[in-house]
Amino acid sequence: MHGVTLAEIQAARRRIAGQVTRTPLIRSATLSARFEAEVLLKLETLQPTGAFKLRGVVNMISALLERYGQQALAAGVTTASTGNHGRAVAYAAARLGVPAIICLSHQVPDNKVAAIEALGAEVRRIGDSQDEAFGEVARLVDEQGMTLIPPFDDSLIAAGQGTIGLELLDDAPDLDQVLVGLSGGGLLGGIGVALKASRPELEITGVSLSRGAAMHDSLLAGHPVEVEEVASLGDSLGGGIGLDNGCTFALVREVMDSHWRVSEAAIARAMVELLEDDKQFVEGAAAVGLAALNEHELDIRGRKVALILSGNGVSLETLDQARRLAGR
């Protein structure tokens, strides 16, 4: 059981109101014409931390404060992250005056490390994978009494991300399909619960990296498995789902209707196209929906389709790399 319900997502919406941006859903004229469809872009890039992760973090911290009071966070909060989640935890902790230690693997780009440190959190670089970084998180929780804010595998986190689904229904109630980056599963799972509660026929499409796709490999195996974490333009989609995953594995299995994997070249092309044609500055993980449409020539003619532009945590150096790979 994953424990994420429509009622929890509605409660999350009330908790995060005023603390998280209600992001716009805009029509892409270029993509709509190319695919002969109504293609909409959900701009989570406009969150204060530049990514959707703030929704889940604010929901979880707010819920903990409601239940246990300020004393629950007296020792501070900690997490491991591929970057965006850590930035969200640092931002929320700074606003609440709570100490924060963010553990990152050496795979996380330096620009994301700097963004977290700029918010006042302590950063610890541990190992070459998110799972290794979580070893330090476990020690901080056990020895220092810090509170873990998990990046995805928690019903409060997934419910916070699910508020995106409620906003999609408000702005495009006749939506046919949503393409969502798939990694730990909190984003896709939360959105899926919110949308399918009223539109069970709506297609939820996950998009993963071609290599190091932990959720993809776990779904094929029928249980959580470990994968080797590799460098990617879509680095936010890297990392494991945890062998003891208690929420998002079941959640993704329940709500996801279709799934595609995309190459580095396809991610690069999509990043460049979104910048040049739609003036959207996005990281690789935010471009995978368009990458799937391009690479797999998905037929969406006549449909209303939303792409979740999940974050903007990309350096100019990485964008130049994407341009070269895309031959632009």
PDB file of N, CA, C and O in Angstrom, residues 26-102:
ATOM      1  N   ILE A  26       0.993  26.755 -19.843  1.00  0.00           N
ATOM      2  CA  ILE A  26       0.949  27.566 -21.061  1.00  0.00           C
ATOM      3  C   ILE A  26       0.945  26.687 -22.302  1.00  0.00           C
ATOM      4  O   ILE A  26       1.457  25.568 -22.292  1.00  0.00           O
ATOM      5  N   ARG A  27       0.375  27.201 -23.370  1.00  0.00           N
ATOM      6  CA  ARG A  27       0.326  26.475 -24.641  1.00  0.00           C
ATOM      7  C   ARG A  27       1.592  26.767 -25.441  1.00  0.00           C
ATOM      8  O   ARG A  27       2.015  27.919 -25.567  1.00  0.00           O
ATOM      9  N   SER A  28       2.201  25.711 -25.984  1.00  0.00           N
ATOM     10  CA  SER A  28       3.334  25.880 -26.878  1.00  0.00           C
ATOM     11  C   SER A  28       2.817  25.891 -28.309  1.00  0.00           C
ATOM     12  O   SER A  28       2.377  24.850 -28.831  1.00  0.00           O
ATOM     13  N   ALA A  29       2.871  27.048 -28.943  1.00  0.00           N
ATOM     14  CA  ALA A  29       2.396  27.153 -30.326  1.00  0.00           C
ATOM     15  C   ALA A  29       3.253  26.305 -31.259  1.00  0.00           C
ATOM     16  O   ALA A  29       2.733  25.626 -32.158  1.00  0.00           O
ATOM     17  N   THR A  30       4.564  26.309 -31.033  1.00  0.00           N
ATOM     18  CA  THR A  30       5.480  25.554 -31.891  1.00  0.00           C
ATOM     19  C   THR A  30       5.236  24.057 -31.798  1.00  0.00           C
ATOM     20  O   THR A  30       5.100  23.360 -32.814  1.00  0.00           O
ATOM     21  N   LEU A  31       5.173  23.534 -30.581  1.00  0.00           N
ATOM     22  CA  LEU A  31       4.975  22.100 -30.411  1.00  0.00           C
ATOM     23  C   LEU A  31       3.572  21.667 -30.822  1.00  0.00           C
ATOM     24  O   LEU A  31       3.385  20.576 -31.368  1.00  0.00           O
ATOM     25  N   SER A  32       2.591  22.520 -30.566  1.00  0.00           N
ATOM     26  CA  SER A  32       1.227  22.187 -30.962  1.00  0.00           C
ATOM     27  C   SER A  32       1.127  22.043 -32.477  1.00  0.00           C
ATOM     28  O   SER A  32       0.484  21.113 -32.993  1.00  0.00           O
ATOM     29  N   ALA A  33       1.784  22.944 -33.193  1.00  0.00           N
ATOM     30  CA  ALA A  33       1.764  22.867 -34.658  1.00  0.00           C
ATOM     31  C   ALA A  33       2.523  21.645 -35.152  1.00  0.00           C
ATOM     32  O   ALA A  33       2.068  20.930 -36.057  1.00  0.00           O
ATOM     33  N   ARG A  34       3.692  21.362 -34.546  1.00  0.00           N
ATOM     34  CA  ARG A  34       4.510  20.246 -35.011  1.00  0.00           C
ATOM     35  C   ARG A  34       3.815  18.906 -34.813  1.00  0.00           C
ATOM     36  O   ARG A  34       3.856  18.032 -35.682  1.00  0.00           O
ATOM     37  N   PHE A  35       3.166  18.736 -33.655  1.00  0.00           N
ATOM     38  CA  PHE A  35       2.565  17.437 -33.339  1.00  0.00           C
ATOM     39  C   PHE A  35       1.075  17.372 -33.662  1.00  0.00           C
ATOM     40  O   PHE A  35       0.438  16.356 -33.395  1.00  0.00           O
ATOM     41  N   GLU A  36       0.536  18.458 -34.233  1.00  0.00           N
ATOM     42  CA  GLU A  36      -0.895  18.514 -34.570  1.00  0.00           C
ATOM     43  C   GLU A  36      -1.739  18.177 -33.351  1.00  0.00           C
ATOM     44  O   GLU A  36      -2.680  17.367 -33.401  1.00  0.00           O
ATOM     45  N   ALA A  37      -1.387  18.801 -32.257  1.00  0.00           N
ATOM     46  CA  ALA A  37      -2.041  18.539 -30.976  1.00  0.00           C
ATOM     47  C   ALA A  37      -2.071  19.837 -30.168  1.00  0.00           C
ATOM     48  O   ALA A  37      -1.548  20.865 -30.603  1.00  0.00           O
ATOM     49  N   GLU A  38      -2.677  19.773 -29.010  1.00  0.00           N
ATOM     50  CA  GLU A  38      -2.638  20.896 -28.069  1.00  0.00           C
ATOM     51  C   GLU A  38      -1.594  20.532 -27.019  1.00  0.00           C
ATOM     52  O   GLU A  38      -1.850  19.700 -26.127  1.00  0.00           O
ATOM     53  N   VAL A  39      -0.407  21.114 -27.139  1.00  0.00           N
ATOM     54  CA  VAL A  39       0.694  20.773 -26.233  1.00  0.00           C
ATOM     55  C   VAL A  39       0.855  21.889 -25.210  1.00  0.00           C
ATOM     56  O   VAL A  39       1.067  23.061 -25.566  1.00  0.00           O
ATOM     57  N   LEU A  40       0.751  21.527 -23.938  1.00  0.00           N
ATOM     58  CA  LEU A  40       0.791  22.475 -22.830  1.00  0.00           C
ATOM     59  C   LEU A  40       2.028  22.220 -21.978  1.00  0.00           C
ATOM     60  O   LEU A  40       2.442  21.069 -21.793  1.00  0.00           O
ATOM     61  N   LEU A  41       2.593  23.286 -21.452  1.00  0.00           N
ATOM     62  CA  LEU A  41       3.801  23.205 -20.628  1.00  0.00           C
ATOM     63  C   LEU A  41       3.482  23.652 -19.206  1.00  0.00           C
ATOM     64  O   LEU A  41       3.047  24.787 -18.995  1.00  0.00           O
ATOM     65  N   LYS A  42       3.706  22.789 -18.229  1.00  0.00           N
ATOM     66  CA  LYS A  42       3.499  23.123 -16.817  1.00  0.00           C
ATOM     67  C   LYS A  42       4.817  23.612 -16.245  1.00  0.00           C
ATOM     68  O   LYS A  42       5.790  22.855 -16.123  1.00  0.00           O
ATOM     69  N   LEU A  43       4.871  24.886 -15.885  1.00  0.00           N
ATOM     70  CA  LEU A  43       6.143  25.556 -15.595  1.00  0.00           C
ATOM     71  C   LEU A  43       6.535  25.482 -14.120  1.00  0.00           C
ATOM     72  O   LEU A  43       6.527  26.489 -13.387  1.00  0.00           O
ATOM     73  N   GLU A  44       6.938  24.293 -13.682  1.00  0.00           N
ATOM     74  CA  GLU A  44       7.455  24.163 -12.320  1.00  0.00           C
ATOM     75  C   GLU A  44       8.821  24.830 -12.172  1.00  0.00           C
ATOM     76  O   GLU A  44       9.334  24.977 -11.060  1.00  0.00           O
ATOM     77  N   THR A  45       9.389  25.243 -13.277  1.00  0.00           N
ATOM     78  CA  THR A  45      10.628  26.023 -13.272  1.00  0.00           C
ATOM     79  C   THR A  45      10.457  27.354 -12.555  1.00  0.00           C
ATOM     80  O   THR A  45      11.454  27.992 -12.188  1.00  0.00           O
ATOM     81  N   LEU A  46       9.224  27.789 -12.341  1.00  0.00           N
ATOM     82  CA  LEU A  46       8.964  29.086 -11.711  1.00  0.00           C
ATOM     83  C   LEU A  46       8.818  28.997 -10.192  1.00  0.00           C
ATOM     84  O   LEU A  46       8.517  30.000  -9.545  1.00  0.00           O
ATOM     85  N   GLN A  47       9.035  27.825  -9.621  1.00  0.00           N
ATOM     86  CA  GLN A  47       9.052  27.723  -8.163  1.00  0.00           C
ATOM     87  C   GLN A  47      10.236  28.519  -7.600  1.00  0.00           C
ATOM     88  O   GLN A  47      11.245  28.695  -8.284  1.00  0.00           O
ATOM     89  N   PRO A  48      10.140  29.000  -6.364  1.00  0.00           N
ATOM     90  CA  PRO A  48      11.247  29.779  -5.776  1.00  0.00           C
ATOM     91  C   PRO A  48      12.589  29.062  -5.804  1.00  0.00           C
ATOM     92  O   PRO A  48      13.632  29.702  -5.911  1.00  0.00           O
ATOM     93  N   THR A  49      12.557  27.729  -5.726  1.00  0.00           N
ATOM     94  CA  THR A  49      13.802  26.962  -5.785  1.00  0.00           C
ATOM     95  C   THR A  49      14.077  26.422  -7.180  1.00  0.00           C
ATOM     96  O   THR A  49      15.043  25.683  -7.384  1.00  0.00           O
ATOM     97  N   GLY A  50      13.223  26.761  -8.135  1.00  0.00           N
ATOM     98  CA  GLY A  50      13.450  26.358  -9.522  1.00  0.00           C
ATOM     99  C   GLY A  50      12.982  24.978  -9.887  1.00  0.00           C
ATOM    100  O   GLY A  50      13.241  24.517 -10.994  1.00  0.00           O
ATOM    101  N   ALA A  51      12.257  24.286  -8.978  1.00  0.00           N
ATOM    102  CA  ALA A  51      11.805  22.928  -9.282  1.00  0.00           C
ATOM    103  C   ALA A  51      10.615  22.545  -8.417  1.00  0.00           C
ATOM    104  O   ALA A  51      10.375  23.120  -7.350  1.00  0.00           O
ATOM    105  N   PHE A  52       9.897  21.523  -8.869  1.00  0.00           N
ATOM    106  CA  PHE A  52       8.665  21.059  -8.215  1.00  0.00           C
ATOM    107  C   PHE A  52       8.877  20.539  -6.806  1.00  0.00           C
ATOM    108  O   PHE A  52       7.940  20.466  -6.008  1.00  0.00           O
ATOM    109  N   LYS A  53      10.092  20.152  -6.457  1.00  0.00           N
ATOM    110  CA  LYS A  53      10.367  19.477  -5.191  1.00  0.00           C
ATOM    111  C   LYS A  53       9.878  20.253  -3.966  1.00  0.00           C
ATOM    112  O   LYS A  53       9.593  19.661  -2.920  1.00  0.00           O
ATOM    113  N   LEU A  54       9.772  21.562  -4.083  1.00  0.00           N
ATOM    114  CA  LEU A  54       9.365  22.385  -2.946  1.00  0.00           C
ATOM    115  C   LEU A  54       7.979  21.995  -2.450  1.00  0.00           C
ATOM    116  O   LEU A  54       7.695  22.101  -1.253  1.00  0.00           O
ATOM    117  N   ARG A  55       7.118  21.547  -3.335  1.00  0.00           N
ATOM    118  CA  ARG A  55       5.753  21.180  -2.946  1.00  0.00           C
ATOM    119  C   ARG A  55       5.751  20.076  -1.888  1.00  0.00           C
ATOM    120  O   ARG A  55       5.093  20.191  -0.845  1.00  0.00           O
ATOM    121  N   GLY A  56       6.451  18.993  -2.163  1.00  0.00           N
ATOM    122  CA  GLY A  56       6.474  17.882  -1.235  1.00  0.00           C
ATOM    123  C   GLY A  56       7.159  18.212   0.072  1.00  0.00           C
ATOM    124  O   GLY A  56       6.701  17.817   1.153  1.00  0.00           O
ATOM    125  N   VAL A  57       8.259  18.961  -0.020  1.00  0.00           N
ATOM    126  CA  VAL A  57       9.013  19.320   1.181  1.00  0.00           C
ATOM    127  C   VAL A  57       8.180  20.202   2.105  1.00  0.00           C
ATOM    128  O   VAL A  57       8.097  19.951   3.327  1.00  0.00           O
ATOM    129  N   VAL A  58       7.564  21.233   1.563  1.00  0.00           N
ATOM    130  CA  VAL A  58       6.749  22.137   2.389  1.00  0.00           C
ATOM    131  C   VAL A  58       5.571  21.375   2.994  1.00  0.00           C
ATOM    132  O   VAL A  58       5.217  21.567   4.163  1.00  0.00           O
ATOM    133  N   ASN A  59       4.964  20.486   2.204  1.00  0.00           N
ATOM    134  CA  ASN A  59       3.848  19.711   2.747  1.00  0.00           C
ATOM    135  C   ASN A  59       4.295  18.847   3.914  1.00  0.00           C
ATOM    136  O   ASN A  59       3.621  18.796   4.960  1.00  0.00           O
ATOM    137  N   MET A  60       5.424  18.156   3.776  1.00  0.00           N
ATOM    138  CA  MET A  60       5.866  17.260   4.841  1.00  0.00           C
ATOM    139  C   MET A  60       6.261  18.025   6.100  1.00  0.00           C
ATOM    140  O   MET A  60       5.856  17.663   7.215  1.00  0.00           O
ATOM    141  N   ILE A  61       7.057  19.091   5.948  1.00  0.00           N
ATOM    142  CA  ILE A  61       7.483  19.847   7.120  1.00  0.00           C
ATOM    143  C   ILE A  61       6.287  20.478   7.814  1.00  0.00           C
ATOM    144  O   ILE A  61       6.170  20.459   9.049  1.00  0.00           O
ATOM    145  N   SER A  62       5.363  21.023   7.029  1.00  0.00           N
ATOM    146  CA  SER A  62       4.160  21.637   7.612  1.00  0.00           C
ATOM    147  C   SER A  62       3.326  20.596   8.357  1.00  0.00           C
ATOM    148  O   SER A  62       2.803  20.865   9.451  1.00  0.00           O
ATOM    149  N   ALA A  63       3.199  19.406   7.793  1.00  0.00           N
ATOM    150  CA  ALA A  63       2.431  18.343   8.442  1.00  0.00           C
ATOM    151  C   ALA A  63       3.099  17.906   9.748  1.00  0.00           C
ATOM    152  O   ALA A  63       2.413  17.657  10.753  1.00  0.00           O
ATOM    153  N   LEU A  64       4.431  17.805   9.759  1.00  0.00           N
ATOM    154  CA  LEU A  64       5.144  17.437  10.982  1.00  0.00           C
ATOM    155  C   LEU A  64       4.953  18.480  12.072  1.00  0.00           C
ATOM    156  O   LEU A  64       4.768  18.146  13.250  1.00  0.00           O
ATOM    157  N   LEU A  65       4.978  19.745  11.681  1.00  0.00           N
ATOM    158  CA  LEU A  65       4.767  20.812  12.658  1.00  0.00           C
ATOM    159  C   LEU A  65       3.339  20.776  13.201  1.00  0.00           C
ATOM    160  O   LEU A  65       3.104  21.015  14.393  1.00  0.00           O
ATOM    161  N   GLU A  66       2.383  20.488  12.337  1.00  0.00           N
ATOM    162  CA  GLU A  66       0.988  20.378  12.778  1.00  0.00           C
ATOM    163  C   GLU A  66       0.833  19.270  13.814  1.00  0.00           C
ATOM    164  O   GLU A  66       0.141  19.426  14.822  1.00  0.00           O
ATOM    165  N   ARG A  67       1.471  18.141  13.566  1.00  0.00           N
ATOM    166  CA  ARG A  67       1.279  16.960  14.411  1.00  0.00           C
ATOM    167  C   ARG A  67       2.084  16.990  15.700  1.00  0.00           C
ATOM    168  O   ARG A  67       1.612  16.565  16.756  1.00  0.00           O
ATOM    169  N   TYR A  68       3.335  17.492  15.610  1.00  0.00           N
ATOM    170  CA  TYR A  68       4.253  17.333  16.732  1.00  0.00           C
ATOM    171  C   TYR A  68       4.792  18.643  17.295  1.00  0.00           C
ATOM    172  O   TYR A  68       5.469  18.631  18.326  1.00  0.00           O
ATOM    173  N   GLY A  69       4.559  19.748  16.633  1.00  0.00           N
ATOM    174  CA  GLY A  69       5.052  21.027  17.112  1.00  0.00           C
ATOM    175  C   GLY A  69       6.496  21.293  16.713  1.00  0.00           C
ATOM    176  O   GLY A  69       7.186  20.429  16.166  1.00  0.00           O
ATOM    177  N   GLN A  70       6.977  22.485  17.017  1.00  0.00           N
ATOM    178  CA  GLN A  70       8.308  22.931  16.612  1.00  0.00           C
ATOM    179  C   GLN A  70       9.409  22.040  17.159  1.00  0.00           C
ATOM    180  O   GLN A  70      10.467  21.881  16.542  1.00  0.00           O
ATOM    181  N   GLN A  71       9.171  21.426  18.319  1.00  0.00           N
ATOM    182  CA  GLN A  71      10.192  20.588  18.941  1.00  0.00           C
ATOM    183  C   GLN A  71      10.583  19.411  18.062  1.00  0.00           C
ATOM    184  O   GLN A  71      11.704  18.888  18.146  1.00  0.00           O
ATOM    185  N   ALA A  72       9.677  19.000  17.164  1.00  0.00           N
ATOM    186  CA  ALA A  72       9.951  17.857  16.296  1.00  0.00           C
ATOM    187  C   ALA A  72      11.146  18.104  15.388  1.00  0.00           C
ATOM    188  O   ALA A  72      11.809  17.159  14.956  1.00  0.00           O
ATOM    189  N   LEU A  73      11.418  19.379  15.098  1.00  0.00           N
ATOM    190  CA  LEU A  73      12.508  19.718  14.188  1.00  0.00           C
ATOM    191  C   LEU A  73      13.674  20.409  14.890  1.00  0.00           C
ATOM    192  O   LEU A  73      14.524  21.008  14.233  1.00  0.00           O
ATOM    193  N   ALA A  74      13.704  20.313  16.209  1.00  0.00           N
ATOM    194  CA  ALA A  74      14.712  21.048  16.971  1.00  0.00           C
ATOM    195  C   ALA A  74      16.136  20.667  16.589  1.00  0.00           C
ATOM    196  O   ALA A  74      17.041  21.518  16.581  1.00  0.00           O
ATOM    197  N   ALA A  75      16.366  19.399  16.266  1.00  0.00           N
ATOM    198  CA  ALA A  75      17.722  18.953  15.911  1.00  0.00           C
ATOM    199  C   ALA A  75      18.052  19.223  14.449  1.00  0.00           C
ATOM    200  O   ALA A  75      19.179  18.993  14.013  1.00  0.00           O
ATOM    201  N   GLY A  76      17.081  19.696  13.716  1.00  0.00           N
ATOM    202  CA  GLY A  76      17.302  20.011  12.315  1.00  0.00           C
ATOM    203  C   GLY A  76      16.797  18.918  11.388  1.00  0.00           C
ATOM    204  O   GLY A  76      16.313  17.871  11.824  1.00  0.00           O
ATOM    205  N   VAL A  77      16.933  19.179  10.097  1.00  0.00           N
ATOM    206  CA  VAL A  77      16.461  18.241   9.079  1.00  0.00           C
ATOM    207  C   VAL A  77      17.623  17.844   8.177  1.00  0.00           C
ATOM    208  O   VAL A  77      18.604  18.571   8.040  1.00  0.00           O
ATOM    209  N   THR A  78      17.476  16.676   7.572  1.00  0.00           N
ATOM    210  CA  THR A  78      18.525  16.188   6.676  1.00  0.00           C
ATOM    211  C   THR A  78      17.905  15.375   5.556  1.00  0.00           C
ATOM    212  O   THR A  78      16.776  14.894   5.673  1.00  0.00           O
ATOM    213  N   THR A  79      18.651  15.216   4.486  1.00  0.00           N
ATOM    214  CA  THR A  79      18.215  14.398   3.369  1.00  0.00           C
ATOM    215  C   THR A  79      19.395  14.111   2.458  1.00  0.00           C
ATOM    216  O   THR A  79      20.456  14.724   2.584  1.00  0.00           O
ATOM    217  N   ALA A  80      19.194  13.171   1.540  1.00  0.00           N
ATOM    218  CA  ALA A  80      20.100  12.971   0.417  1.00  0.00           C
ATOM    219  C   ALA A  80      19.347  13.336  -0.845  1.00  0.00           C
ATOM    220  O   ALA A  80      18.128  13.215  -0.903  1.00  0.00           O
ATOM    221  N   SER A  81      20.076  13.787  -1.860  1.00  0.00           N
ATOM    222  CA  SER A  81      19.404  14.380  -3.001  1.00  0.00           C
ATOM    223  C   SER A  81      20.293  14.349  -4.228  1.00  0.00           C
ATOM    224  O   SER A  81      21.518  14.270  -4.116  1.00  0.00           O
ATOM    225  N   THR A  82      19.653  14.414  -5.417  1.00  0.00           N
ATOM    226  CA  THR A  82      20.404  14.652  -6.647  1.00  0.00           C
ATOM    227  C   THR A  82      20.469  16.143  -6.953  1.00  0.00           C
ATOM    228  O   THR A  82      20.928  16.539  -8.019  1.00  0.00           O
ATOM    229  N   GLY A  83      19.997  16.980  -6.031  1.00  0.00           N
ATOM    230  CA  GLY A  83      20.137  18.429  -6.172  1.00  0.00           C
ATOM    231  C   GLY A  83      18.887  19.217  -5.873  1.00  0.00           C
ATOM    232  O   GLY A  83      18.856  20.038  -4.957  1.00  0.00           O
ATOM    233  N   ASN A  84      17.808  18.990  -6.624  1.00  0.00           N
ATOM    234  CA  ASN A  84      16.610  19.806  -6.492  1.00  0.00           C
ATOM    235  C   ASN A  84      15.908  19.607  -5.156  1.00  0.00           C
ATOM    236  O   ASN A  84      15.413  20.566  -4.556  1.00  0.00           O
ATOM    237  N   HIS A  85      15.839  18.364  -4.685  1.00  0.00           N
ATOM    238  CA  HIS A  85      15.205  18.107  -3.392  1.00  0.00           C
ATOM    239  C   HIS A  85      16.016  18.753  -2.270  1.00  0.00           C
ATOM    240  O   HIS A  85      15.458  19.362  -1.354  1.00  0.00           O
ATOM    241  N   GLY A  86      17.332  18.623  -2.346  1.00  0.00           N
ATOM    242  CA  GLY A  86      18.172  19.245  -1.326  1.00  0.00           C
ATOM    243  C   GLY A  86      17.992  20.744  -1.270  1.00  0.00           C
ATOM    244  O   GLY A  86      17.970  21.352  -0.189  1.00  0.00           O
ATOM    245  N   ARG A  87      17.855  21.365  -2.429  1.00  0.00           N
ATOM    246  CA  ARG A  87      17.639  22.812  -2.470  1.00  0.00           C
ATOM    247  C   ARG A  87      16.304  23.175  -1.842  1.00  0.00           C
ATOM    248  O   ARG A  87      16.188  24.177  -1.121  1.00  0.00           O
ATOM    249  N   ALA A  88      15.281  22.359  -2.090  1.00  0.00           N
ATOM    250  CA  ALA A  88      13.972  22.618  -1.508  1.00  0.00           C
ATOM    251  C   ALA A  88      14.016  22.495   0.015  1.00  0.00           C
ATOM    252  O   ALA A  88      13.435  23.315   0.731  1.00  0.00           O
ATOM    253  N   VAL A  89      14.696  21.468   0.527  1.00  0.00           N
ATOM    254  CA  VAL A  89      14.817  21.293   1.974  1.00  0.00           C
ATOM    255  C   VAL A  89      15.589  22.471   2.585  1.00  0.00           C
ATOM    256  O   VAL A  89      15.204  23.006   3.630  1.00  0.00           O
ATOM    257  N   ALA A  90      16.677  22.872   1.931  1.00  0.00           N
ATOM    258  CA  ALA A  90      17.454  24.006   2.437  1.00  0.00           C
ATOM    259  C   ALA A  90      16.624  25.282   2.478  1.00  0.00           C
ATOM    260  O   ALA A  90      16.681  26.045   3.449  1.00  0.00           O
ATOM    261  N   TYR A  91      15.842  25.517   1.433  1.00  0.00           N
ATOM    262  CA  TYR A  91      14.998  26.716   1.354  1.00  0.00           C
ATOM    263  C   TYR A  91      13.952  26.723   2.461  1.00  0.00           C
ATOM    264  O   TYR A  91      13.793  27.719   3.185  1.00  0.00           O
ATOM    265  N   ALA A  92      13.240  25.600   2.612  1.00  0.00           N
ATOM    266  CA  ALA A  92      12.193  25.533   3.628  1.00  0.00           C
ATOM    267  C   ALA A  92      12.778  25.636   5.033  1.00  0.00           C
ATOM    268  O   ALA A  92      12.217  26.309   5.907  1.00  0.00           O
ATOM    269  N   ALA A  93      13.914  24.972   5.261  1.00  0.00           N
ATOM    270  CA  ALA A  93      14.546  25.020   6.580  1.00  0.00           C
ATOM    271  C   ALA A  93      14.996  26.433   6.927  1.00  0.00           C
ATOM    272  O   ALA A  93      14.837  26.891   8.068  1.00  0.00           O
ATOM    273  N   ALA A  94      15.548  27.141   5.953  1.00  0.00           N
ATOM    274  CA  ALA A  94      15.992  28.518   6.199  1.00  0.00           C
ATOM    275  C   ALA A  94      14.815  29.409   6.585  1.00  0.00           C
ATOM    276  O   ALA A  94      14.933  30.259   7.486  1.00  0.00           O
ATOM    277  N   ARG A  95      13.686  29.237   5.929  1.00  0.00           N
ATOM    278  CA  ARG A  95      12.502  30.040   6.243  1.00  0.00           C
ATOM    279  C   ARG A  95      11.989  29.773   7.649  1.00  0.00           C
ATOM    280  O   ARG A  95      11.419  30.654   8.297  1.00  0.00           O
ATOM    281  N   LEU A  96      12.193  28.545   8.131  1.00  0.00           N
ATOM    282  CA  LEU A  96      11.706  28.163   9.454  1.00  0.00           C
ATOM    283  C   LEU A  96      12.770  28.314  10.538  1.00  0.00           C
ATOM    284  O   LEU A  96      12.498  28.080  11.716  1.00  0.00           O
ATOM    285  N   GLY A  97      13.986  28.678  10.154  1.00  0.00           N
ATOM    286  CA  GLY A  97      15.060  28.819  11.121  1.00  0.00           C
ATOM    287  C   GLY A  97      15.532  27.480  11.669  1.00  0.00           C
ATOM    288  O   GLY A  97      15.968  27.381  12.825  1.00  0.00           O
ATOM    289  N   VAL A  98      15.467  26.440  10.832  1.00  0.00           N
ATOM    290  CA  VAL A  98      15.830  25.090  11.249  1.00  0.00           C
ATOM    291  C   VAL A  98      17.162  24.701  10.606  1.00  0.00           C
ATOM    292  O   VAL A  98      17.363  24.925   9.410  1.00  0.00           O
ATOM    293  N   PRO A  99      18.109  24.109  11.356  1.00  0.00           N
ATOM    294  CA  PRO A  99      19.363  23.649  10.749  1.00  0.00           C
ATOM    295  C   PRO A  99      19.100  22.566   9.700  1.00  0.00           C
ATOM    296  O   PRO A  99      18.174  21.758   9.853  1.00  0.00           O
ATOM    297  N   ALA A 100      19.925  22.546   8.673  1.00  0.00           N
ATOM    298  CA  ALA A 100      19.763  21.537   7.626  1.00  0.00           C
ATOM    299  C   ALA A 100      21.120  21.046   7.155  1.00  0.00           C
ATOM    300  O   ALA A 100      22.037  21.850   6.944  1.00  0.00           O
ATOM    301  N   ILE A 101      21.243  19.724   6.998  1.00  0.00           N
ATOM    302  CA  ILE A 101      22.433  19.110   6.404  1.00  0.00           C
ATOM    303  C   ILE A 101      21.969  18.311   5.193  1.00  0.00           C
ATOM    304  O   ILE A 101      21.130  17.408   5.315  1.00  0.00           O
ATOM    305  N   ILE A 102      22.509  18.655   4.027  1.00  0.00           N
ATOM    306  CA  ILE A 102      22.117  17.996   2.782  1.00  0.00           C
ATOM    307  C   ILE A 102      23.278  17.133   2.305  1.00  0.00           C
ATOM    308  O   ILE A 102      24.394  17.634   2.102  1.00  0.00           O
TER     309      ILE A 102
END
